[in-house]
Coordinates of C-alpha atoms in Angstrom, one line a residue:
M1263 CA 0.0 0.0 0.0
T1264 CA 1.4 3.4 -0.9
E1265 CA 1.4 6.3 1.5
A1266 CA -1.4 8.1 -0.3
A1267 CA -3.6 5.0 -0.6
P1268 CA -6.9 5.3 1.3
M1269 CA -7.6 3.1 4.3
R1270 CA -11.0 1.7 5.3
I1271 CA -11.5 2.8 8.9
T1272 CA -14.6 1.9 10.9
L1273 CA -15.6 3.8 14.1
V1274 CA -17.8 2.1 16.7
V1275 CA -19.3 4.5 19.3
G1276 CA -22.2 4.4 21.6
G1277 CA -22.9 8.1 22.2
R1278 CA -21.2 11.0 20.4
W1279 CA -18.1 12.1 22.3
H1280 CA -15.5 13.3 19.7
A1281 CA -16.2 10.4 17.3
F1282 CA -18.2 12.5 14.9
D1283 CA -15.4 15.1 14.6
L1284 CA -13.0 12.2 13.9
A1285 CA -15.4 10.7 11.4
R1286 CA -15.6 14.0 9.5
E1287 CA -11.8 14.2 9.3
L1288 CA -11.5 10.6 8.1
H1289 CA -14.2 11.2 5.5
D1290 CA -12.6 14.4 4.2
H1291 CA -9.3 12.4 3.7
G1292 CA -11.1 9.4 2.1
H1293 CA -10.5 7.0 5.0
L1294 CA -14.0 6.6 6.6
H1295 CA -15.4 3.2 5.9
R1296 CA -18.3 3.3 8.4
L1297 CA -19.4 5.2 11.5
I1298 CA -21.5 2.8 13.6
T1299 CA -23.4 4.8 16.2
N1300 CA -26.6 4.8 18.3
Y1301 CA -27.4 8.3 17.1
P1302 CA -30.0 8.8 14.4
R1303 CA -28.7 9.6 10.9
W1304 CA -30.4 13.0 10.8
F1305 CA -28.3 14.0 13.8
V1306 CA -25.0 12.8 12.4
K1307 CA -25.7 14.7 9.2
R1308 CA -24.7 18.0 11.0
W1309 CA -21.0 16.8 10.8
G1310 CA -21.2 16.5 7.0
I1311 CA -20.9 12.7 7.0
P1312 CA -22.8 11.1 4.1
A1313 CA -25.7 8.8 5.2
E1314 CA -24.3 5.9 3.3
R1315 CA -21.3 6.0 5.6
V1316 CA -23.4 5.8 8.8
V1317 CA -24.8 2.7 10.4
S1318 CA -27.4 4.0 12.9
L1319 CA -28.6 1.7 15.7
P1320 CA -30.8 4.2 17.5
F1321 CA -32.7 1.9 19.9
T1322 CA -30.4 2.5 22.8
F1323 CA -30.3 6.3 22.0
W1324 CA -34.0 6.5 22.7
L1325 CA -34.0 3.9 25.5
V1326 CA -31.4 5.9 27.5
K1327 CA -33.5 9.0 27.2
A1328 CA -36.5 7.1 28.5
I1329 CA -34.5 5.5 31.4
Y1330 CA -33.3 8.9 32.6
R1331 CA -36.8 10.3 32.4
L1332 CA -38.2 7.4 34.4
G1333 CA -35.6 6.9 37.1
G1334 CA -32.6 9.2 36.6
E1335 CA -29.0 8.3 37.2
A1336 CA -29.8 5.5 39.6
L1337 CA -31.9 3.6 37.1
M1338 CA -29.4 4.2 34.4
M1339 CA -26.6 2.6 36.4
R1340 CA -28.7 -0.6 36.9
C1341 CA -29.5 -0.7 33.1
Q1342 CA -26.0 0.3 31.9
W1343 CA -24.6 -3.1 31.3
W1344 CA -27.6 -4.2 29.2
V1345 CA -27.7 -1.0 27.2
H1346 CA -24.0 -1.2 26.3
R1347 CA -24.1 -4.9 25.5
W1348 CA -27.2 -4.5 23.2
F1349 CA -25.4 -1.9 21.1
A1350 CA -22.0 -3.6 21.1
T1351 CA -23.4 -6.9 20.0
R1352 CA -25.3 -5.4 17.0
A1353 CA -22.4 -3.1 16.0
A1354 CA -20.2 -6.1 15.4
K1355 CA -22.5 -7.2 12.6
H1356 CA -21.5 -4.2 10.4
L1357 CA -17.7 -4.5 10.3
Q1358 CA -17.2 -6.2 7.0
G1359 CA -14.6 -4.6 4.8
S1360 CA -12.9 -2.7 7.7
Q1361 CA -9.1 -2.5 7.6
V1362 CA -8.8 -0.8 11.0
I1363 CA -11.5 -0.5 13.7
H1364 CA -11.5 2.3 16.2
G1365 CA -14.0 1.6 19.0
W1366 CA -15.0 3.5 22.2
S1367 CA -14.4 1.7 25.5
Q1368 CA -17.4 -0.1 27.0
W1369 CA -19.1 -0.3 23.6
S1370 CA -16.6 -2.4 21.6
E1371 CA -15.8 -5.8 23.0
P1372 CA -17.6 -7.9 20.3
S1373 CA -16.0 -5.7 17.6
L1374 CA -12.6 -6.3 19.0
I1375 CA -13.2 -10.0 19.1
W1376 CA -14.3 -9.9 15.5
A1377 CA -11.2 -8.0 14.5
A1378 CA -8.8 -10.3 16.5
A1379 CA -10.2 -13.3 14.7
R1380 CA -9.3 -11.7 11.4
Q1381 CA -6.0 -10.0 12.4
V1382 CA -7.6 -6.6 11.8
P1383 CA -5.7 -3.9 13.8
T1384 CA -7.9 -2.1 16.4
V1385 CA -7.8 1.1 18.5
L1386 CA -9.7 1.4 21.7
E1387 CA -10.7 5.0 22.7
R1388 CA -10.4 5.7 26.4
S1389 CA -11.1 9.3 27.1
S1390 CA -10.9 9.0 30.9
S1391 CA -8.3 7.5 33.1
H1392 CA -7.8 3.7 33.4
I1393 CA -11.2 2.5 34.7
L1394 CA -9.7 1.1 37.9
E1395 CA -7.9 4.4 38.6
Q1396 CA -11.0 6.4 37.7
S1397 CA -13.0 4.4 40.2
R1398 CA -10.4 4.9 42.9
L1399 CA -10.2 8.7 42.4
L1400 CA -13.9 9.2 42.4
R1401 CA -14.6 6.9 45.3
E1402 CA -12.0 8.8 47.4
E1403 CA -13.2 12.2 46.4
H1404 CA -16.8 11.6 47.2
R1405 CA -15.7 10.1 50.6
R1406 CA -13.9 13.4 51.2
F1407 CA -17.3 15.1 51.2
G1408 CA -19.1 12.4 53.1
L1409 CA -20.8 11.1 50.0
T1410 CA -21.1 7.7 48.4
W1411 CA -20.1 7.5 44.7
T1412 CA -22.4 5.5 42.5
E1413 CA -19.8 3.2 41.1
T1414 CA -19.4 1.8 37.5
H1415 CA -21.5 -1.3 37.0
P1416 CA -19.2 -4.3 37.8
H1417 CA -20.0 -6.0 34.5
I1418 CA -19.1 -2.8 32.6
E1419 CA -15.8 -2.6 34.5
A1420 CA -15.0 -6.2 33.8
M1421 CA -15.9 -5.8 30.1
E1422 CA -13.7 -2.7 29.7
L1423 CA -10.7 -4.6 31.3
R1424 CA -11.2 -7.3 28.7
E1425 CA -11.3 -4.7 26.0
Y1426 CA -7.9 -3.4 27.1
G1427 CA -6.5 -6.9 26.6
L1428 CA -8.1 -7.4 23.2
T1429 CA -7.1 -4.2 21.4
T1430 CA -4.0 -3.5 19.4
A1431 CA -3.7 0.0 20.9
V1432 CA -5.4 2.3 23.3
A1433 CA -5.9 5.9 22.3
V1434 CA -5.7 8.3 25.2
P1435 CA -6.1 12.1 25.1
S1436 CA -3.6 13.2 27.7
L1437 CA -0.5 12.5 29.9
F1438 CA -2.8 12.0 32.9
V1439 CA -4.7 9.2 31.2
E1440 CA -1.5 7.7 29.8
R1441 CA 0.1 7.7 33.3
S1442 CA -3.0 6.0 34.8
F1443 CA -2.5 3.1 32.4
L1444 CA 1.2 2.9 33.0
A1445 CA 0.6 2.8 36.7
R1446 CA -1.6 -0.3 36.2
G1447 CA 1.1 -2.1 34.3
F1448 CA -0.2 -1.5 30.8
P1449 CA 2.4 -1.8 28.0
P1450 CA 3.7 1.6 26.9
S1451 CA 3.9 0.4 23.3
K1452 CA 0.2 0.0 23.1
L1453 CA -0.7 3.5 24.1
F1454 CA -1.3 6.3 21.6
R1455 CA -1.7 9.8 23.0
N1456 CA -3.6 12.3 20.8
A1457 CA -4.9 15.6 22.3
F1458 CA -8.5 16.6 21.2
G1459 CA -9.2 19.5 18.9
V1460 CA -11.6 22.4 18.8
D1461 CA -13.7 24.1 16.1
L1462 CA -11.5 27.1 15.5
S1463 CA -14.2 28.7 13.3
N1464 CA -16.5 28.9 16.3
F1465 CA -14.1 29.4 19.2
K1466 CA -11.9 32.4 18.5
P1467 CA -10.9 35.5 20.4
P1468 CA -13.4 38.4 20.8
T1469 CA -13.1 41.3 18.5
T1470 CA -12.9 43.5 21.5
P1471 CA -11.3 41.7 24.5
P1472 CA -12.1 42.9 28.0
A1473 CA -9.9 45.6 29.6
P1474 CA -6.9 43.9 31.2
P1475 CA -6.5 43.6 34.9
P1476 CA -5.6 45.5 37.1
L1477 CA -7.5 48.2 35.1
K1478 CA -10.6 46.0 35.5
G1479 CA -11.5 43.4 38.1
L1480 CA -10.5 39.9 37.3
H1481 CA -13.3 37.9 35.7
V1482 CA -12.8 34.1 36.2
I1483 CA -14.8 31.6 34.3
Y1484 CA -15.6 27.8 34.5
A1485 CA -17.7 25.7 32.2
G1486 CA -18.9 22.2 32.9
T1487 CA -21.0 20.2 35.4
L1488 CA -20.9 21.6 38.9
S1489 CA -20.0 18.4 40.6
V1490 CA -17.6 16.8 43.0
R1491 CA -15.6 15.2 40.2
K1492 CA -14.9 18.6 38.7
G1493 CA -13.2 20.0 41.8
I1494 CA -15.8 22.8 42.2
A1495 CA -15.3 23.0 45.9
D1496 CA -11.5 23.7 45.4
L1497 CA -12.3 26.3 42.7
L1498 CA -14.7 28.1 45.0
A1499 CA -12.2 28.0 47.9
G1500 CA -9.4 29.3 45.6
F1501 CA -11.4 32.2 44.4
A1502 CA -12.4 33.1 47.9
T1503 CA -8.9 32.8 49.2
A1504 CA -7.6 35.1 46.4
D1505 CA -9.8 37.9 48.0
L1506 CA -9.5 40.2 44.9
A1507 CA -11.3 43.5 44.8
D1508 CA -14.0 43.6 42.0
A1509 CA -13.3 40.0 41.0
R1510 CA -16.1 37.7 39.9
L1511 CA -16.4 34.1 39.1
S1512 CA -18.9 32.8 36.5
L1513 CA -20.0 29.2 36.7
L1514 CA -21.6 27.8 33.5
G1515 CA -23.1 24.3 33.7
G1516 CA -25.8 22.1 35.2
E1517 CA -25.8 21.7 39.0
T1518 CA -25.7 18.4 40.9
P1519 CA -27.5 17.8 44.2
E1520 CA -24.3 16.9 45.9
L1521 CA -23.1 20.5 45.9
A1522 CA -26.4 22.4 46.2
K1523 CA -25.7 23.5 49.8
L1524 CA -22.2 24.7 49.0
L1525 CA -23.3 26.6 46.0
D1526 CA -26.2 28.3 47.9
Q1527 CA -23.7 29.6 50.4
Q1528 CA -21.6 31.6 47.8
P1529 CA -21.5 35.4 47.7
S1530 CA -22.9 37.5 44.9
T1531 CA -19.5 37.6 43.2
V1532 CA -20.0 34.0 42.3
Q1533 CA -22.5 33.9 39.4
R1534 CA -24.3 30.6 38.6
L1535 CA -25.4 30.9 35.0
G1536 CA -26.7 27.4 34.5
H1537 CA -26.3 25.2 31.4
R1538 CA -25.5 27.0 28.2
P1539 CA -25.4 25.5 24.7
Q1540 CA -22.0 25.0 23.1
T1541 CA -22.8 27.8 20.6
E1542 CA -23.1 30.3 23.4
L1543 CA -20.0 29.5 25.3
V1544 CA -17.7 31.6 23.1
Q1545 CA -19.7 34.7 24.1
Y1546 CA -19.1 34.1 27.8
Y1547 CA -15.4 33.2 27.3
G1548 CA -15.0 36.5 25.4
Q1549 CA -16.0 38.5 28.5
A1550 CA -13.6 36.7 30.9
H1551 CA -9.9 36.9 31.8
C1552 CA -9.0 33.3 32.6
F1553 CA -10.4 29.8 32.8
V1554 CA -10.0 27.5 35.8
M1555 CA -10.4 23.7 35.8
A1556 CA -9.8 22.1 39.1
S1557 CA -11.0 18.6 38.2
I1558 CA -10.1 15.5 40.2
E1559 CA -10.6 13.1 37.2
E1560 CA -10.9 14.2 33.6
G1561 CA -9.3 12.7 30.5
M1562 CA -9.2 16.0 28.6
A1563 CA -11.9 18.6 29.1
Y1564 CA -13.0 20.1 25.8
V1565 CA -13.8 23.4 27.5
Q1566 CA -10.1 24.0 28.2
I1567 CA -9.3 23.8 24.5
Q1568 CA -12.2 26.1 23.7
A1569 CA -11.0 28.6 26.3
L1570 CA -7.5 28.7 25.0
A1571 CA -8.8 29.2 21.5
T1572 CA -10.6 32.3 22.7
G1573 CA -7.4 33.6 24.3
L1574 CA -8.1 32.7 28.0
P1575 CA -5.1 31.7 30.1
L1576 CA -5.7 28.3 31.7
I1577 CA -5.3 27.3 35.4
C1578 CA -5.7 23.6 35.7
T1579 CA -4.8 20.5 37.7
P1580 CA -2.7 17.7 36.2
N1581 CA -5.9 15.5 36.3
T1582 CA -7.7 17.5 33.5
G1583 CA -5.6 16.9 30.4
G1584 CA -4.7 20.6 30.5
E1585 CA -1.0 19.8 31.0
D1586 CA -0.8 18.5 27.5
L1587 CA -2.4 21.7 26.1
L1588 CA 0.0 23.9 28.1
R1589 CA 3.0 21.9 26.9
L1590 CA 2.0 22.1 23.2
G1591 CA 4.7 23.4 20.9
G1592 CA 7.4 22.2 23.4
A1593 CA 6.5 24.9 26.0
T1594 CA 8.5 24.4 29.2
A1595 CA 7.4 25.2 32.7
M1596 CA 8.9 27.2 35.5
D1597 CA 8.6 25.5 38.9
H1598 CA 7.4 27.9 41.6
G1599 CA 7.3 25.3 44.3
N1600 CA 4.2 24.0 46.1
G1601 CA 3.3 22.1 43.0
I1602 CA 2.7 25.2 40.9
L1603 CA 4.1 25.0 37.3
E1604 CA 3.9 28.1 35.2
F1605 CA 3.7 27.9 31.4
P1606 CA 3.5 30.6 28.8
A1607 CA -0.3 30.1 28.5
G1608 CA -1.2 29.4 32.1
W1609 CA -0.5 27.3 35.2
M1610 CA -0.8 23.8 36.4
V1611 CA -1.6 23.4 40.1
P1612 CA -2.1 20.3 42.3
I1613 CA -5.5 18.8 43.0
H1614 CA -7.0 19.9 46.3
A1615 CA -4.9 23.1 46.3
P1616 CA -7.1 26.2 46.7
Q1617 CA -4.1 28.2 47.8
A1618 CA -2.3 27.5 44.6
I1619 CA -5.3 28.6 42.5
A1620 CA -5.5 31.8 44.6
H1621 CA -1.8 32.5 44.0
C1622 CA -2.3 32.3 40.2
L1623 CA -5.4 34.5 40.3
Q1624 CA -3.6 37.1 42.4
R1625 CA -0.7 37.2 39.9
L1626 CA -3.1 37.7 36.9
A1627 CA -5.0 40.4 38.7
K1628 CA -2.0 42.4 40.1
E1629 CA 0.9 42.0 37.7
P1630 CA 0.6 44.5 34.8
G1631 CA 1.2 42.9 31.4
L1632 CA 1.0 39.3 32.6
W1633 CA -2.6 38.7 31.4
E1634 CA -1.8 40.1 27.9
A1635 CA 1.3 37.9 27.6
K1636 CA -0.5 34.8 28.6
R1637 CA -3.5 35.6 26.4
L1638 CA -1.2 35.9 23.3
A1639 CA 0.4 32.6 24.3
A1640 CA -3.0 30.9 24.5
L1641 CA -3.9 32.1 21.0
A1642 CA -0.6 30.9 19.6
L1643 CA -1.3 27.4 20.9
A1644 CA -4.7 27.4 19.3
A1645 CA -3.5 28.5 15.9
S1646 CA -0.7 25.8 15.8
S1647 CA -2.1 22.6 17.3
L1648 CA -5.7 22.7 18.6
S1649 CA -7.7 22.1 15.4
W1650 CA -9.7 19.0 14.7
S1651 CA -7.8 18.8 11.5
A1652 CA -4.5 18.4 13.4
Y1653 CA -6.1 15.8 15.6
G1654 CA -7.4 13.8 12.6
Q1655 CA -4.0 13.9 10.9
R1656 CA -2.3 12.4 14.0
A1657 CA -4.9 9.7 14.1
I1658 CA -4.5 8.9 10.4
R1659 CA -0.8 8.5 10.8
H1660 CA -1.4 6.1 13.7
Y1661 CA -3.8 4.0 11.8
R1662 CA -1.3 3.8 8.9
S1663 CA 1.4 2.6 11.3
L1664 CA -0.8 -0.1 12.7
L1665 CA -1.9 -1.3 9.3
T1666 CA 1.7 -1.3 8.0
A1667 CA 2.9 -3.2 11.1
A1668 CA 0.2 -5.9 10.5
Q1669 CA 1.1 -6.3 6.9
N1670 CA 4.9 -6.4 7.6
A1671 CA 4.1 -9.2 10.2
G1672 CA 2.3 -11.1 7.5
D1673 CA -1.1 -10.6 9.1
R1674 CA -2.8 -9.1 6.1
P1675 CA -6.3 -8.1 7.3
D1676 CA -9.1 -10.2 6.0
P1677 CA -12.0 -7.8 5.2
S1678 CA -14.5 -10.6 4.7

């Protein structure tokens, strides 16, 4: 096969995630064989993917909506195994002709078994940390607040561990996720790290950015679910500890019952703006000075990429995927002690470290010229490496290497 020859890549995904963005990139380069999803075809059409390339198995799409409506998260957890298994079993019936299969974890075991029997290379997408590490982190964090975490269904956990053993490679979005696999003894040679992208046509800097601090009070923003997992308690404590005159914190996202009491205790300088559509986020980013993500467990939060693309310096923990973004282009960090690493486009702080968050906010608010410099660095990152096109190109090169390795080993994939 020549370097320019098209490949036949099949994506298997229950849900949407970033699979539709990847499918669009593969189609644009002539490599998309099929997108197998539980979303209806009319929804997938928004990404410009031809209907003939889409296998839609929408039963579980509508079923999940009904389950949440009838019994919420608790009922969904009890039904999770059956829902995943139903889709995964039927998806495996539509793989004929595939040269490489890229499936999402917890939805792909039958597809991986099909591929292994035919020596077809596979990639398993794992967008969060290793499932055992994820369970540990979330269990401990909820215990910290006197809460009980509704754990992953045991059959789902066991199935995902089997998927790890079946696949040729595991695609992870960040150093945090990669390290979680290595800590569990997973072979480094089977890991492929590829940071997500962002739609740069939608997420771009405002025509008129806000007046810089200290001329104007620092405006801090966060977008995402207001939950224990997202480190909201640490963000609120860090903002309060910074104690900045005229500063305000905007929280965009749906609220969870577990933090209702804490959120109700916040002063008027903390604005709870509720859930906002993706199309509106850029407007809010354009009014802020920096973005803070204090998550305890996060493979790579898209909102961080969006924020950088609009020119917002990032303050994040190492458990968010933000480290990869701040290190793009070979950027190096200055170690300020206490776990604080400063990059051209922002800072990385430890989890559970409100004082570190406060330190970074105080510097942005009080040091003339610092915000402008970090804003320009954030925009430079976005222009160079944060597009979906760049993400797709990296994925295509990886597929090519897997296919070439299989052929060189004499395991020519059987598309029948």
